Amino acid sequence: MIRLLTALFTGTFLLGLTSCEQKTLEYKAPNPYRELILDSLAHPWSIAFINEKEAFISEKDRDLLRVNLETKQRYPIQGFPKDLYTPFVINVSEYLPRRYPTSLDGKKIYANAGILDVILHPEFEENNRIFISYVSRIDKTFALKIISARVVNDSLSDIQTLLNPGPYVPGIWHFGGGLCIQNNHLFITVGERLFFEDFKEGLPIAQDITDARGAIYRLNLDGSIPDDSPDLGLGSIPGMYAFGIRAAQGITVRPGTEDIWFSEHGTIQGDEINILQAGANYGWPNITSGTWRSPGYKPDSLENPTYTDPQHYWLQTVAPTGLAFYTGTEFPTWKGNLMVPGLSRGSLWRMVLSGNSIVSAEELFIGEHIRSRKVMQSPDGHLYQLTDEDNGKLFRIINKK
Amino acid sequence: MIRLLTALFTGTFLLGLTSCEQKTLEYKAPNPYRELILDSLAHPWSIAFINEKEAFISEKDRDLLRVNLETKQRYPIQGFPKDLYTPFVINVSEYLPRRYPTSLDGKKIYANAGILDVILHPEFEENNRIFISYVSRIDKTFALKIISARVVNDSLSDIQTLLNPGPYVPGIWHFGGGLCIQNNHLFITVGERLFFEDFKEGLPIAQDITDARGAIYRLNLDGSIPDDSPDLGLGSIPGMYAFGIRAAQGITVRPGTEDIWFSEHGTIQGDEINILQAGANYGWPNITSGTWRSPGYKPDSLENPTYTDPQHYWLQTVAPTGLAFYTGTEFPTWKGNLMVPGLSRGSLWRMVLSGNSIVSAEELFIGEHIRSRKVMQSPDGHLYQLTDEDNGKLFRIINKK
């Protein structure tokens, strides 16, 4: 047996070995450091590893890329449907139906639209098939679209539209678009698309099971509806699996339990981490840990609603995005932790779980804040991070000696 | 040399030994757990360890206790000056000069007054002398007082008043009272005493070097003023060492650098962690990372002020209190971290430093929130925590297997 003896230096300890000559090991506290792998990405949104050296990276404002992480070579994937339009620069006042932040008055900005998530088919090695979410445009109206396609010679082929949750309406925020696969089902987050809550009167969009928005969907990998879909009620949109969700982007499977965890943007605070449950109503906008943007807003509610609580919410605005569970070896004390990037504050959060409870939350990289869109683990367990910047970057997070 | 081989289990890793038979060590991630040591404390404020088994504990609302942590026996220290009055239950509207939170209208509450900090003299073993901060009362007005006294047969003797930063005014909040000793100097935090910023018009109290409040003092251990005191300007209060500080409670010496770190309460957010510097102006209330309670407040300012920035501020209200650096062995990866308790949110924060920068901040014990007043390390390096509750508790924080 190895026995802990004593600690001599800050951040280190010694191991004493009783069964052979004594040796020492300096065990250092985690010292995460961002190693730059790629830059000049156009607001990258997601990354899907083909293997340890190769990945697809979706740039929200330009291309879906196939990237060699060693040679740094980039190959734009051709053949996207014509309803995708990037770079998506808009004049805010032209596209927003009513109020919008006055700070944006008359300005042209990159929309929260373009190419969003990309993930591999479980049999990608055989069929070269991927799933992509992007924002589809018809004139000055928009809706989320999820397609699957085979990648052949860096071009999409055999494109199938799996979900196109309308209606097409103006407004360039909160499309959702998060994708993950569990047990040969495709899960999709669909945002409610509003900036101010009272853009919709009466029953809120996310509470309305006959409106396709503000929900999470579960489909078979060919886009068909699973036979065991939850019964959400009369007139509910086929494939809708849970609802009452404002703007979820990050969705991932927890290794071990195989539960699906997702992040959700609130308005003013109200950012949450949730566990997905079939048929659950997560309460937006009728209940929130944050504050509505519309003062005096009084939403209608369903009759006798049952709302499902989040596993965690912040008391500050974080804007949590593409989250991932860590199972690598580089940070031994982080094993099983949930890593959550943030656009607004806290480039990277590390959440420690006990069962399904989040028992501690560490904000990493304080003082070097960046808008962080996605964290993802490579097949070998290395942790990567994408930044939502004009000069977007891919970092590998290493444990610096 | 010992070489890291691979990880088999969540939260563990294996060590492969090359110079003798291979052995394995399961290294578990920190798993902090609160072990109850004492309860039924009357809003305890601080703890000073005499040795590993014995400590003084100040109860804000009752007694200064000498406690045997093994037998749990408690011995109230007698002989306090008559201007101390506990339990300090007040009728809010009777004591507050103007506005106060309407939720407190007509209510009797425990005041933020009573016995505050207690620390040992560096030669306590020889002279049995301790330092105490408490709130002194004259009719319906109050001021902080710092005394030193010898403890003989569980009674105070040879009491010396070291500082009594007036004026005596109504208002039962923000006395400060934090104490620490560095290099045979006594450091004392003195709060600015206001609840709303505009209770004082013109130059704010904390910016006024001729007003004793809203500052940190440095004295010799006999209460005299050190010869090398910083020159704060004409009419400055003797012993004033830094100013522009709203309501600091926690103050401690960082092992290694010997810098002094202190926590500061903001109003709405604006909670900070600072490093003490001679003569520095920390800016309250003229600059703050939070929001004033008084809308439209326009404070006068000094001419050409130089404000010193905090090392850290939160974007949520934390109400940080009696902080301590951790140098123990029970949590090897926490060595050198700054532990910060919170009254409002986050029972315990763990701050990781790189040089003087706080590079990450972990909120521990999410979901089991308690009002946390003080963390302190015992002589052997065990971590203890006091809770600010009617049934106040002393916990030892252990690394649970």
PDB file of N, CA and C in Angstrom, chain A residues 159-227:
ATOM      1  N   ILE A 159     -28.426  14.783 -49.013  1.00  0.00           N
ATOM      2  CA  ILE A 159     -28.898  15.648 -47.921  1.00  0.00           C
ATOM      3  C   ILE A 159     -30.351  15.325 -47.590  1.00  0.00           C
ATOM      4  N   GLN A 160     -30.612  15.098 -46.307  1.00  0.00           N
ATOM      5  CA  GLN A 160     -31.985  14.858 -45.841  1.00  0.00           C
ATOM      6  C   GLN A 160     -32.336  15.916 -44.800  1.00  0.00           C
ATOM      7  N   THR A 161     -33.481  16.558 -44.976  1.00  0.00           N
ATOM      8  CA  THR A 161     -33.957  17.496 -43.947  1.00  0.00           C
ATOM      9  C   THR A 161     -34.698  16.695 -42.883  1.00  0.00           C
ATOM     10  N   LEU A 162     -34.207  16.764 -41.648  1.00  0.00           N
ATOM     11  CA  LEU A 162     -34.803  15.982 -40.560  1.00  0.00           C
ATOM     12  C   LEU A 162     -35.817  16.786 -39.761  1.00  0.00           C
ATOM     13  N   LEU A 163     -35.564  18.078 -39.604  1.00  0.00           N
ATOM     14  CA  LEU A 163     -36.480  18.915 -38.816  1.00  0.00           C
ATOM     15  C   LEU A 163     -36.332  20.347 -39.303  1.00  0.00           C
ATOM     16  N   ASN A 164     -37.443  21.042 -39.401  1.00  0.00           N
ATOM     17  CA  ASN A 164     -37.454  22.445 -39.839  1.00  0.00           C
ATOM     18  C   ASN A 164     -38.538  23.156 -39.025  1.00  0.00           C
ATOM     19  N   PRO A 165     -38.239  23.338 -37.725  1.00  0.00           N
ATOM     20  CA  PRO A 165     -39.276  23.833 -36.815  1.00  0.00           C
ATOM     21  C   PRO A 165     -39.580  25.309 -37.053  1.00  0.00           C
ATOM     22  N   GLY A 166     -40.633  25.579 -37.787  1.00  0.00           N
ATOM     23  CA  GLY A 166     -41.056  26.945 -38.066  1.00  0.00           C
ATOM     24  C   GLY A 166     -41.837  27.523 -36.911  1.00  0.00           C
ATOM     25  N   PRO A 167     -42.540  28.596 -37.095  1.00  0.00           N
ATOM     26  CA  PRO A 167     -42.694  29.275 -38.373  1.00  0.00           C
ATOM     27  C   PRO A 167     -41.467  30.118 -38.740  1.00  0.00           C
ATOM     28  N   TYR A 168     -41.344  30.441 -40.037  1.00  0.00           N
ATOM     29  CA  TYR A 168     -40.340  31.411 -40.476  1.00  0.00           C
ATOM     30  C   TYR A 168     -40.819  32.793 -40.056  1.00  0.00           C
ATOM     31  N   VAL A 169     -40.045  33.419 -39.214  1.00  0.00           N
ATOM     32  CA  VAL A 169     -40.412  34.748 -38.704  1.00  0.00           C
ATOM     33  C   VAL A 169     -39.154  35.602 -38.654  1.00  0.00           C
ATOM     34  N   PRO A 170     -39.319  36.928 -38.557  1.00  0.00           N
ATOM     35  CA  PRO A 170     -38.143  37.775 -38.365  1.00  0.00           C
ATOM     36  C   PRO A 170     -37.530  37.506 -36.988  1.00  0.00           C
ATOM     37  N   GLY A 171     -36.407  38.155 -36.717  1.00  0.00           N
ATOM     38  CA  GLY A 171     -35.754  37.958 -35.421  1.00  0.00           C
ATOM     39  C   GLY A 171     -34.597  37.004 -35.584  1.00  0.00           C
ATOM     40  N   ILE A 172     -33.434  37.420 -35.134  1.00  0.00           N
ATOM     41  CA  ILE A 172     -32.228  36.646 -35.440  1.00  0.00           C
ATOM     42  C   ILE A 172     -31.579  36.062 -34.181  1.00  0.00           C
ATOM     43  N   TRP A 173     -32.397  35.931 -33.112  1.00  0.00           N
ATOM     44  CA  TRP A 173     -31.847  35.371 -31.880  1.00  0.00           C
ATOM     45  C   TRP A 173     -32.518  34.069 -31.486  1.00  0.00           C
ATOM     46  N   HIS A 174     -31.776  33.263 -30.746  1.00  0.00           N
ATOM     47  CA  HIS A 174     -32.338  32.137 -29.990  1.00  0.00           C
ATOM     48  C   HIS A 174     -32.948  31.071 -30.872  1.00  0.00           C
ATOM     49  N   PHE A 175     -32.103  30.553 -31.767  1.00  0.00           N
ATOM     50  CA  PHE A 175     -32.526  29.447 -32.614  1.00  0.00           C
ATOM     51  C   PHE A 175     -32.340  28.101 -31.937  1.00  0.00           C
ATOM     52  N   GLY A 176     -31.503  28.044 -30.899  1.00  0.00           N
ATOM     53  CA  GLY A 176     -31.157  26.735 -30.348  1.00  0.00           C
ATOM     54  C   GLY A 176     -30.137  26.076 -31.259  1.00  0.00           C
ATOM     55  N   GLY A 177     -30.419  24.864 -31.705  1.00  0.00           N
ATOM     56  CA  GLY A 177     -29.541  24.214 -32.670  1.00  0.00           C
ATOM     57  C   GLY A 177     -28.594  23.192 -32.082  1.00  0.00           C
ATOM     58  N   GLY A 178     -28.641  22.981 -30.768  1.00  0.00           N
ATOM     59  CA  GLY A 178     -27.772  21.977 -30.157  1.00  0.00           C
ATOM     60  C   GLY A 178     -28.187  20.565 -30.557  1.00  0.00           C
ATOM     61  N   LEU A 179     -27.199  19.719 -30.804  1.00  0.00           N
ATOM     62  CA  LEU A 179     -27.445  18.337 -31.237  1.00  0.00           C
ATOM     63  C   LEU A 179     -26.661  17.361 -30.373  1.00  0.00           C
ATOM     64  N   CYS A 180     -27.274  16.207 -30.079  1.00  0.00           N
ATOM     65  CA  CYS A 180     -26.503  15.091 -29.529  1.00  0.00           C
ATOM     66  C   CYS A 180     -27.228  13.795 -29.834  1.00  0.00           C
ATOM     67  N   ILE A 181     -26.509  12.709 -29.750  1.00  0.00           N
ATOM     68  CA  ILE A 181     -27.083  11.387 -30.028  1.00  0.00           C
ATOM     69  C   ILE A 181     -26.934  10.508 -28.794  1.00  0.00           C
ATOM     70  N   GLN A 182     -28.062   9.884 -28.430  1.00  0.00           N
ATOM     71  CA  GLN A 182     -28.045   8.919 -27.328  1.00  0.00           C
ATOM     72  C   GLN A 182     -28.865   7.722 -27.773  1.00  0.00           C
ATOM     73  N   ASN A 183     -28.289   6.551 -27.667  1.00  0.00           N
ATOM     74  CA  ASN A 183     -29.041   5.329 -27.960  1.00  0.00           C
ATOM     75  C   ASN A 183     -29.724   5.376 -29.334  1.00  0.00           C
ATOM     76  N   ASN A 184     -28.969   5.834 -30.335  1.00  0.00           N
ATOM     77  CA  ASN A 184     -29.472   5.920 -31.715  1.00  0.00           C
ATOM     78  C   ASN A 184     -30.693   6.821 -31.880  1.00  0.00           C
ATOM     79  N   HIS A 185     -30.807   7.792 -30.999  1.00  0.00           N
ATOM     80  CA  HIS A 185     -31.788   8.853 -31.177  1.00  0.00           C
ATOM     81  C   HIS A 185     -31.047  10.177 -31.294  1.00  0.00           C
ATOM     82  N   LEU A 186     -31.577  11.049 -32.162  1.00  0.00           N
ATOM     83  CA  LEU A 186     -31.010  12.386 -32.320  1.00  0.00           C
ATOM     84  C   LEU A 186     -31.833  13.374 -31.495  1.00  0.00           C
ATOM     85  N   PHE A 187     -31.151  14.108 -30.619  1.00  0.00           N
ATOM     86  CA  PHE A 187     -31.800  15.127 -29.789  1.00  0.00           C
ATOM     87  C   PHE A 187     -31.424  16.514 -30.316  1.00  0.00           C
ATOM     88  N   ILE A 188     -32.416  17.399 -30.350  1.00  0.00           N
ATOM     89  CA  ILE A 188     -32.270  18.710 -30.990  1.00  0.00           C
ATOM     90  C   ILE A 188     -32.882  19.778 -30.092  1.00  0.00           C
ATOM     91  N   THR A 189     -32.127  20.835 -29.810  1.00  0.00           N
ATOM     92  CA  THR A 189     -32.706  21.961 -29.071  1.00  0.00           C
ATOM     93  C   THR A 189     -33.221  23.002 -30.062  1.00  0.00           C
ATOM     94  N   VAL A 190     -34.429  23.509 -29.789  1.00  0.00           N
ATOM     95  CA  VAL A 190     -35.059  24.512 -30.649  1.00  0.00           C
ATOM     96  C   VAL A 190     -35.439  25.722 -29.783  1.00  0.00           C
ATOM     97  N   GLY A 191     -34.851  26.880 -30.076  1.00  0.00           N
ATOM     98  CA  GLY A 191     -35.093  28.075 -29.273  1.00  0.00           C
ATOM     99  C   GLY A 191     -36.456  28.680 -29.529  1.00  0.00           C
ATOM    100  N   GLU A 192     -36.894  29.543 -28.595  1.00  0.00           N
ATOM    101  CA  GLU A 192     -38.227  30.131 -28.750  1.00  0.00           C
ATOM    102  C   GLU A 192     -38.215  31.388 -29.598  1.00  0.00           C
ATOM    103  N   ARG A 193     -37.022  31.910 -29.943  1.00  0.00           N
ATOM    104  CA  ARG A 193     -36.845  32.956 -30.953  1.00  0.00           C
ATOM    105  C   ARG A 193     -37.199  34.366 -30.500  1.00  0.00           C
ATOM    106  N   LEU A 194     -37.693  34.564 -29.295  1.00  0.00           N
ATOM    107  CA  LEU A 194     -38.066  35.911 -28.871  1.00  0.00           C
ATOM    108  C   LEU A 194     -36.892  36.619 -28.206  1.00  0.00           C
ATOM    109  N   PHE A 195     -36.858  37.942 -28.317  1.00  0.00           N
ATOM    110  CA  PHE A 195     -35.904  38.702 -27.519  1.00  0.00           C
ATOM    111  C   PHE A 195     -36.603  39.256 -26.285  1.00  0.00           C
ATOM    112  N   PHE A 196     -37.800  39.831 -26.477  1.00  0.00           N
ATOM    113  CA  PHE A 196     -38.612  40.273 -25.345  1.00  0.00           C
ATOM    114  C   PHE A 196     -39.761  39.294 -25.158  1.00  0.00           C
ATOM    115  N   GLU A 197     -40.082  38.996 -23.906  1.00  0.00           N
ATOM    116  CA  GLU A 197     -41.097  37.985 -23.607  1.00  0.00           C
ATOM    117  C   GLU A 197     -42.454  38.374 -24.199  1.00  0.00           C
ATOM    118  N   ASP A 198     -42.800  39.694 -24.162  1.00  0.00           N
ATOM    119  CA  ASP A 198     -44.149  40.080 -24.559  1.00  0.00           C
ATOM    120  C   ASP A 198     -44.286  40.293 -26.062  1.00  0.00           C
ATOM    121  N   PHE A 199     -43.283  39.856 -26.843  1.00  0.00           N
ATOM    122  CA  PHE A 199     -43.481  39.798 -28.289  1.00  0.00           C
ATOM    123  C   PHE A 199     -44.632  38.836 -28.621  1.00  0.00           C
ATOM    124  N   LYS A 200     -44.884  37.917 -27.718  1.00  0.00           N
ATOM    125  CA  LYS A 200     -45.992  36.967 -27.882  1.00  0.00           C
ATOM    126  C   LYS A 200     -46.958  37.177 -26.720  1.00  0.00           C
ATOM    127  N   GLU A 201     -48.206  37.477 -27.035  1.00  0.00           N
ATOM    128  CA  GLU A 201     -49.228  37.610 -25.990  1.00  0.00           C
ATOM    129  C   GLU A 201     -49.908  36.268 -25.773  1.00  0.00           C
ATOM    130  N   GLY A 202     -50.642  36.174 -24.664  1.00  0.00           N
ATOM    131  CA  GLY A 202     -51.370  34.929 -24.387  1.00  0.00           C
ATOM    132  C   GLY A 202     -50.435  33.831 -23.920  1.00  0.00           C
ATOM    133  N   LEU A 203     -50.705  32.593 -24.345  1.00  0.00           N
ATOM    134  CA  LEU A 203     -49.868  31.461 -23.930  1.00  0.00           C
ATOM    135  C   LEU A 203     -48.491  31.601 -24.566  1.00  0.00           C
ATOM    136  N   PRO A 204     -47.439  31.572 -23.757  1.00  0.00           N
ATOM    137  CA  PRO A 204     -46.084  31.749 -24.313  1.00  0.00           C
ATOM    138  C   PRO A 204     -45.728  30.637 -25.310  1.00  0.00           C
ATOM    139  N   ILE A 205     -44.893  30.991 -26.258  1.00  0.00           N
ATOM    140  CA  ILE A 205     -44.456  30.039 -27.291  1.00  0.00           C
ATOM    141  C   ILE A 205     -43.932  28.754 -26.676  1.00  0.00           C
ATOM    142  N   ALA A 206     -43.057  28.886 -25.669  1.00  0.00           N
ATOM    143  CA  ALA A 206     -42.402  27.701 -25.111  1.00  0.00           C
ATOM    144  C   ALA A 206     -43.358  26.832 -24.307  1.00  0.00           C
ATOM    145  N   GLN A 207     -44.513  27.397 -23.922  1.00  0.00           N
ATOM    146  CA  GLN A 207     -45.523  26.610 -23.186  1.00  0.00           C
ATOM    147  C   GLN A 207     -46.553  26.003 -24.129  1.00  0.00           C
ATOM    148  N   ASP A 208     -46.470  26.366 -25.401  1.00  0.00           N
ATOM    149  CA  ASP A 208     -47.480  25.955 -26.379  1.00  0.00           C
ATOM    150  C   ASP A 208     -46.974  24.740 -27.152  1.00  0.00           C
ATOM    151  N   ILE A 209     -47.523  23.577 -26.844  1.00  0.00           N
ATOM    152  CA  ILE A 209     -47.049  22.343 -27.484  1.00  0.00           C
ATOM    153  C   ILE A 209     -47.455  22.262 -28.948  1.00  0.00           C
ATOM    154  N   THR A 210     -48.316  23.196 -29.397  1.00  0.00           N
ATOM    155  CA  THR A 210     -48.679  23.232 -30.828  1.00  0.00           C
ATOM    156  C   THR A 210     -47.777  24.188 -31.596  1.00  0.00           C
ATOM    157  N   ASP A 211     -46.878  24.867 -30.901  1.00  0.00           N
ATOM    158  CA  ASP A 211     -45.860  25.716 -31.547  1.00  0.00           C
ATOM    159  C   ASP A 211     -44.544  24.958 -31.471  1.00  0.00           C
ATOM    160  N   ALA A 212     -43.815  24.907 -32.569  1.00  0.00           N
ATOM    161  CA  ALA A 212     -42.639  24.035 -32.642  1.00  0.00           C
ATOM    162  C   ALA A 212     -41.447  24.566 -31.859  1.00  0.00           C
ATOM    163  N   ARG A 213     -41.522  25.814 -31.409  1.00  0.00           N
ATOM    164  CA  ARG A 213     -40.342  26.439 -30.813  1.00  0.00           C
ATOM    165  C   ARG A 213     -40.311  26.272 -29.283  1.00  0.00           C
ATOM    166  N   GLY A 214     -39.140  26.531 -28.701  1.00  0.00           N
ATOM    167  CA  GLY A 214     -38.997  26.493 -27.244  1.00  0.00           C
ATOM    168  C   GLY A 214     -39.062  25.086 -26.694  1.00  0.00           C
ATOM    169  N   ALA A 215     -38.409  24.141 -27.376  1.00  0.00           N
ATOM    170  CA  ALA A 215     -38.565  22.729 -27.012  1.00  0.00           C
ATOM    171  C   ALA A 215     -37.305  21.949 -27.362  1.00  0.00           C
ATOM    172  N   ILE A 216     -37.272  20.699 -26.926  1.00  0.00           N
ATOM    173  CA  ILE A 216     -36.246  19.748 -27.351  1.00  0.00           C
ATOM    174  C   ILE A 216     -36.944  18.595 -28.039  1.00  0.00           C
ATOM    175  N   TYR A 217     -36.364  18.144 -29.154  1.00  0.00           N
ATOM    176  CA  TYR A 217     -36.945  17.078 -29.963  1.00  0.00           C
ATOM    177  C   TYR A 217     -36.088  15.822 -29.877  1.00  0.00           C
ATOM    178  N   ARG A 218     -36.754  14.690 -30.070  1.00  0.00           N
ATOM    179  CA  ARG A 218     -36.052  13.420 -30.191  1.00  0.00           C
ATOM    180  C   ARG A 218     -36.542  12.727 -31.452  1.00  0.00           C
ATOM    181  N   LEU A 219     -35.618  12.407 -32.323  1.00  0.00           N
ATOM    182  CA  LEU A 219     -35.950  11.752 -33.590  1.00  0.00           C
ATOM    183  C   LEU A 219     -35.122  10.491 -33.739  1.00  0.00           C
ATOM    184  N   ASN A 220     -35.589   9.579 -34.586  1.00  0.00           N
ATOM    185  CA  ASN A 220     -34.699   8.517 -35.051  1.00  0.00           C
ATOM    186  C   ASN A 220     -33.656   9.146 -35.971  1.00  0.00           C
ATOM    187  N   LEU A 221     -32.594   8.429 -36.224  1.00  0.00           N
ATOM    188  CA  LEU A 221     -31.488   9.029 -36.972  1.00  0.00           C
ATOM    189  C   LEU A 221     -31.850   9.313 -38.430  1.00  0.00           C
ATOM    190  N   ASP A 222     -32.947   8.707 -38.916  1.00  0.00           N
ATOM    191  CA  ASP A 222     -33.411   9.019 -40.274  1.00  0.00           C
ATOM    192  C   ASP A 222     -34.461  10.118 -40.267  1.00  0.00           C
ATOM    193  N   GLY A 223     -34.721  10.711 -39.106  1.00  0.00           N
ATOM    194  CA  GLY A 223     -35.686  11.803 -39.010  1.00  0.00           C
ATOM    195  C   GLY A 223     -37.090  11.365 -38.662  1.00  0.00           C
ATOM    196  N   SER A 224     -37.339  10.052 -38.638  1.00  0.00           N
ATOM    197  CA  SER A 224     -38.686   9.571 -38.292  1.00  0.00           C
ATOM    198  C   SER A 224     -38.919   9.721 -36.780  1.00  0.00           C
ATOM    199  N   ILE A 225     -40.199   9.651 -36.413  1.00  0.00           N
ATOM    200  CA  ILE A 225     -40.578   9.866 -35.011  1.00  0.00           C
ATOM    201  C   ILE A 225     -40.564   8.537 -34.266  1.00  0.00           C
ATOM    202  N   PRO A 226     -39.865   8.438 -33.152  1.00  0.00           N
ATOM    203  CA  PRO A 226     -39.841   7.176 -32.401  1.00  0.00           C
ATOM    204  C   PRO A 226     -41.231   6.782 -31.913  1.00  0.00           C
ATOM    205  N   ASP A 227     -41.490   5.486 -31.881  1.00  0.00           N
ATOM    206  CA  ASP A 227     -42.795   4.988 -31.445  1.00  0.00           C
ATOM    207  C   ASP A 227     -43.075   5.321 -29.983  1.00  0.00           C
TER     208      ASP A 227
END
